[in-house]
Amino acid sequence: MNDFVHQRRTDLLGAYVLDHLAEPELTAVRDHLDACADCRRTVAELTPVARALSGVNADDVTVPAHLEELVVRRVGAHRGRRLRRSLLLAAAAAAVIAGGAAWWYLRPTAPLEPVALVLQAPGVTAEASLVPHTWGVEIKLDGQGFVSGQTYRVAVTGTDGSEVSAGSFIGTGENPMRCNLNSSVLRANASGLVVRDAAGTVALTSTFPRR
Ligand SMILES: [Zn+2]
């Protein structure tokens, strides 16, 4: 067994599934995988995570300072910034497997735009923020008091008066709910949002500031 690879498996296997390894590490990892069932299992676990991360640009990722320090110390400053970023992503991917908490660190650093809500359903409290993605505006909706088990539909209204679906969610009653709703309306073309209950009654609305 190649102990060098096995000892560094946390970052090497992460970098391997992210396709960020160069020689001689690449051959060393491949040889080791032939011999080590443990590491093959880890690669199988990391592969779907790597696929999910493939759209993430390493430069847009917020990495906690202590993790960055750890990787810089381990890899050495002379190895170059790109490799360090790869290993950071790999370490984060490994942490996703370990506990799931790393997703918090992998949040895109896109700015949040809080918007005012007009609450119209009894007992509902909610807050919303927008994320202006290049593919459309995302609504981050935190709320409480949406009737448990009831389906709510969310639509983004366009500056041209159109309504475009941003998906739906199921009420969680008194339990806090956090949901992310995506629409194909660009922030510049979005004028507001509306949430309706299963009967079509408006539960809340928002009018966005003009951008
Ligand atoms: Zn191994």
Tab-separated table of C-alpha atoms and ligand atoms in Angstrom:
chain	number	residue	atom	x	y	z
A	1	MET	CA	0.000	0.000	0.000
A	2	ASN	CA	1.173	3.502	-0.814
A	3	ASP	CA	1.126	5.067	2.652
A	4	PHE	CA	1.991	8.553	1.399
A	5	VAL	CA	-1.309	8.722	-0.478
A	6	HIS	CA	-3.289	7.072	2.295
A	7	GLN	CA	-1.998	9.530	4.919
A	8	ARG	CA	-2.904	12.504	2.741
A	9	ARG	CA	-6.156	10.966	1.483
A	10	THR	CA	-8.355	13.777	2.885
A	11	ASP	CA	-6.998	16.352	0.453
A	12	LEU	CA	-5.559	14.115	-2.280
A	13	LEU	CA	-8.768	12.165	-2.921
A	14	GLY	CA	-10.814	15.363	-2.873
A	15	ALA	CA	-8.484	16.964	-5.403
A	16	TYR	CA	-8.569	13.732	-7.437
A	17	VAL	CA	-12.369	13.651	-7.790
A	18	LEU	CA	-12.347	17.383	-8.586
A	19	ASP	CA	-9.890	16.606	-11.402
A	20	HIS	CA	-7.381	19.031	-9.901
A	21	LEU	CA	-4.437	16.643	-9.532
A	22	ALA	CA	-1.314	16.832	-11.665
A	23	GLU	CA	1.606	14.429	-11.894
A	24	PRO	CA	3.212	12.894	-9.965
A	25	GLU	CA	0.298	12.887	-7.471
A	26	LEU	CA	-2.190	11.691	-10.112
A	27	THR	CA	-0.327	8.447	-10.830
A	28	ALA	CA	0.368	7.922	-7.134
A	29	VAL	CA	-3.345	8.226	-6.341
A	30	ARG	CA	-4.379	5.913	-9.208
A	31	ASP	CA	-1.869	3.273	-8.110
A	32	HIS	CA	-3.054	3.582	-4.540
A	33	LEU	CA	-6.728	3.252	-5.522
A	34	ASP	CA	-5.940	-0.065	-7.226
A	35	ALA	CA	-4.671	-1.353	-3.900
A	36	CYS	CA	-6.880	0.307	-1.272
A	37	ALA	CA	-10.601	-0.483	-0.978
A	38	ASP	CA	-10.985	2.165	1.757
A	39	CYS	CA	-9.881	4.948	-0.536
A	40	ARG	CA	-11.952	3.582	-3.433
A	41	ARG	CA	-15.001	3.832	-1.163
A	42	THR	CA	-14.091	7.429	-0.268
A	43	VAL	CA	-13.760	8.308	-3.962
A	44	ALA	CA	-17.194	6.796	-4.602
A	45	GLU	CA	-18.626	8.979	-1.806
A	46	LEU	CA	-16.865	12.135	-2.964
A	47	THR	CA	-17.763	11.833	-6.649
A	48	PRO	CA	-21.368	13.131	-6.377
A	49	VAL	CA	-20.123	15.984	-4.173
A	50	ALA	CA	-17.477	16.864	-6.748
A	51	ARG	CA	-20.159	16.901	-9.429
A	52	ALA	CA	-22.221	19.305	-7.312
A	53	LEU	CA	-19.143	21.486	-6.807
A	54	SER	CA	-18.162	21.543	-10.464
A	55	GLY	CA	-20.167	24.710	-11.078
A	56	VAL	CA	-18.543	26.464	-8.131
A	57	ASN	CA	-15.726	28.863	-8.938
A	58	ALA	CA	-13.049	28.510	-6.269
A	59	ASP	CA	-12.553	32.275	-6.214
A	60	ASP	CA	-16.216	32.832	-5.285
A	61	VAL	CA	-16.043	30.542	-2.300
A	62	THR	CA	-15.878	31.900	1.222
A	63	VAL	CA	-13.400	29.775	3.113
A	64	PRO	CA	-12.960	30.190	6.856
A	65	ALA	CA	-9.522	31.598	7.703
A	66	HIS	CA	-8.493	28.643	9.852
A	67	LEU	CA	-9.110	26.178	6.999
A	68	GLU	CA	-7.152	28.314	4.546
A	69	GLU	CA	-4.279	28.602	7.018
A	70	LEU	CA	-4.268	24.861	7.555
A	71	VAL	CA	-4.070	24.144	3.839
A	72	VAL	CA	-1.422	26.803	3.209
A	73	ARG	CA	0.681	25.375	6.022
A	74	ARG	CA	0.269	21.837	4.741
A	75	VAL	CA	0.855	22.548	1.075
A	76	GLY	CA	3.400	25.320	1.485
A	77	ALA	CA	3.269	28.779	-0.004
A	78	HIS	CA	5.565	27.761	-2.882
A	79	ARG	CA	2.988	25.416	-4.423
A	80	GLY	CA	0.949	28.205	-5.965
A	81	ARG	CA	-2.418	29.751	-5.341
A	82	ARG	CA	-4.387	27.585	-7.787
A	83	LEU	CA	-3.381	24.334	-6.189
A	84	ARG	CA	-4.141	25.731	-2.747
A	85	ARG	CA	-7.638	26.745	-3.867
A	86	SER	CA	-8.152	23.262	-5.313
A	87	LEU	CA	-7.134	21.675	-2.061
A	88	LEU	CA	-9.403	24.017	-0.126
A	89	LEU	CA	-12.334	22.900	-2.254
A	90	ALA	CA	-11.238	19.314	-1.821
A	91	ALA	CA	-10.989	19.720	1.942
A	92	ALA	CA	-14.419	21.330	1.936
A	93	ALA	CA	-15.767	18.431	-0.140
A	94	ALA	CA	-14.320	15.985	2.355
A	95	ALA	CA	-15.927	17.972	5.171
A	96	VAL	CA	-19.296	17.711	3.389
A	97	ILE	CA	-18.953	13.952	3.607
A	98	ALA	CA	-17.832	14.218	7.220
A	99	GLY	CA	-20.621	16.391	8.500
A	100	GLY	CA	-22.386	18.504	5.954
A	101	ALA	CA	-21.380	21.763	7.628
A	102	ALA	CA	-19.056	22.737	4.804
A	103	TRP	CA	-22.004	23.630	2.612
A	104	TRP	CA	-22.340	26.720	4.779
A	105	TYR	CA	-18.835	27.774	3.780
A	106	LEU	CA	-19.526	27.067	0.118
A	107	ARG	CA	-22.362	29.540	-0.100
A	108	PRO	CA	-21.832	31.842	-3.034
A	109	THR	CA	-20.681	35.262	-1.860
A	110	ALA	CA	-23.299	36.999	-4.032
A	111	PRO	CA	-24.823	39.926	-2.137
A	112	LEU	CA	-28.211	39.453	-0.481
A	113	GLU	CA	-30.861	42.118	-1.044
A	114	PRO	CA	-33.473	42.140	1.735
A	115	VAL	CA	-36.951	43.088	0.493
A	116	ALA	CA	-39.996	44.258	2.432
A	117	LEU	CA	-42.963	41.865	2.582
A	118	VAL	CA	-46.669	42.596	2.916
A	119	LEU	CA	-48.004	39.723	5.041
A	120	GLN	CA	-51.657	38.931	4.333
A	121	ALA	CA	-52.215	35.483	5.863
A	122	PRO	CA	-53.115	35.320	9.569
A	123	GLY	CA	-50.325	34.010	11.782
A	124	VAL	CA	-47.635	34.179	9.114
A	125	THR	CA	-44.338	35.922	9.809
A	126	ALA	CA	-41.681	35.981	7.106
A	127	GLU	CA	-38.572	37.667	5.768
A	128	ALA	CA	-37.143	37.511	2.279
A	129	SER	CA	-33.906	38.372	0.514
A	130	LEU	CA	-33.006	38.281	-3.166
A	131	VAL	CA	-29.870	36.959	-4.832
A	132	PRO	CA	-29.353	38.394	-8.333
A	133	HIS	CA	-27.909	35.421	-10.250
A	134	THR	CA	-26.920	35.646	-13.913
A	135	TRP	CA	-29.682	33.100	-14.696
A	136	GLY	CA	-32.432	34.801	-12.707
A	137	VAL	CA	-33.355	36.052	-9.282
A	138	GLU	CA	-33.336	33.697	-6.298
A	139	ILE	CA	-35.655	34.297	-3.334
A	140	LYS	CA	-34.488	33.220	0.105
A	141	LEU	CA	-37.671	32.991	2.154
A	142	ASP	CA	-37.620	32.458	5.922
A	143	GLY	CA	-41.011	32.121	7.528
A	144	GLN	CA	-43.236	30.661	10.176
A	145	GLY	CA	-46.977	30.056	10.422
A	146	PHE	CA	-47.624	28.796	6.883
A	147	VAL	CA	-50.356	26.159	7.388
A	148	SER	CA	-48.714	22.799	7.999
A	149	GLY	CA	-49.023	20.464	5.018
A	150	GLN	CA	-50.511	23.091	2.720
A	151	THR	CA	-48.825	23.798	-0.620
A	152	TYR	CA	-47.921	27.413	-1.372
A	153	ARG	CA	-46.959	28.651	-4.818
A	154	VAL	CA	-44.471	31.433	-5.361
A	155	ALA	CA	-44.308	33.657	-8.429
A	156	VAL	CA	-42.034	36.513	-9.433
A	157	THR	CA	-43.808	39.388	-11.118
A	158	GLY	CA	-42.040	41.023	-14.016
A	159	THR	CA	-41.750	44.709	-14.818
A	160	ASP	CA	-43.873	43.863	-17.902
A	161	GLY	CA	-46.723	42.617	-15.673
A	162	SER	CA	-46.055	38.921	-16.271
A	163	GLU	CA	-45.957	36.307	-13.506
A	164	VAL	CA	-43.294	33.593	-13.610
A	165	SER	CA	-43.288	30.621	-11.255
A	166	ALA	CA	-40.493	30.459	-8.704
A	167	GLY	CA	-41.635	27.067	-7.420
A	168	SER	CA	-43.620	25.987	-4.396
A	169	PHE	CA	-43.197	24.905	-0.792
A	170	ILE	CA	-45.174	23.098	1.890
A	171	GLY	CA	-46.110	24.987	5.046
A	172	THR	CA	-44.416	23.878	8.258
A	173	GLY	CA	-46.839	25.398	10.780
A	174	GLU	CA	-45.059	26.701	13.870
A	175	ASN	CA	-41.720	25.217	12.787
A	176	PRO	CA	-39.377	27.736	11.177
A	177	MET	CA	-39.042	27.280	7.438
A	178	ARG	CA	-36.131	28.358	5.243
A	179	CYS	CA	-36.500	27.849	1.547
A	180	ASN	CA	-34.685	28.970	-1.574
A	181	LEU	CA	-36.849	29.628	-4.612
A	182	ASN	CA	-35.395	30.134	-8.063
A	183	SER	CA	-36.919	31.977	-10.970
A	184	SER	CA	-35.904	32.638	-14.551
A	185	VAL	CA	-36.615	36.371	-14.212
A	186	LEU	CA	-33.496	38.542	-14.031
A	187	ARG	CA	-33.359	40.914	-11.065
A	188	ALA	CA	-33.506	43.932	-13.400
A	189	ASN	CA	-36.783	42.606	-14.868
A	190	ALA	CA	-38.351	41.557	-11.548
A	191	SER	CA	-40.782	43.928	-9.852
A	192	GLY	CA	-42.055	41.797	-6.986
A	193	LEU	CA	-43.204	38.435	-5.719
A	194	VAL	CA	-46.455	36.849	-4.656
A	195	VAL	CA	-47.095	33.753	-2.529
A	196	ARG	CA	-50.498	32.070	-2.814
A	197	ASP	CA	-51.988	29.220	-0.798
A	198	ALA	CA	-53.612	26.106	-2.292
A	199	ALA	CA	-56.921	27.957	-2.758
A	200	GLY	CA	-55.181	30.755	-4.641
A	201	THR	CA	-55.530	33.254	-1.801
A	202	VAL	CA	-52.599	35.643	-1.531
A	203	ALA	CA	-50.512	34.929	1.587
A	204	LEU	CA	-47.868	37.582	1.044
A	205	THR	CA	-46.529	39.962	-1.553
A	206	SER	CA	-43.486	42.124	-2.071
A	207	THR	CA	-42.719	45.026	-4.347
A	208	PHE	CA	-39.035	45.164	-5.227
A	209	PRO	CA	-37.160	48.462	-5.529
A	210	ARG	CA	-36.429	49.312	-9.165
A	211	ARG	CA	-32.960	48.203	-10.310
B	1	ZN	ZN	-5.981	4.202	1.105
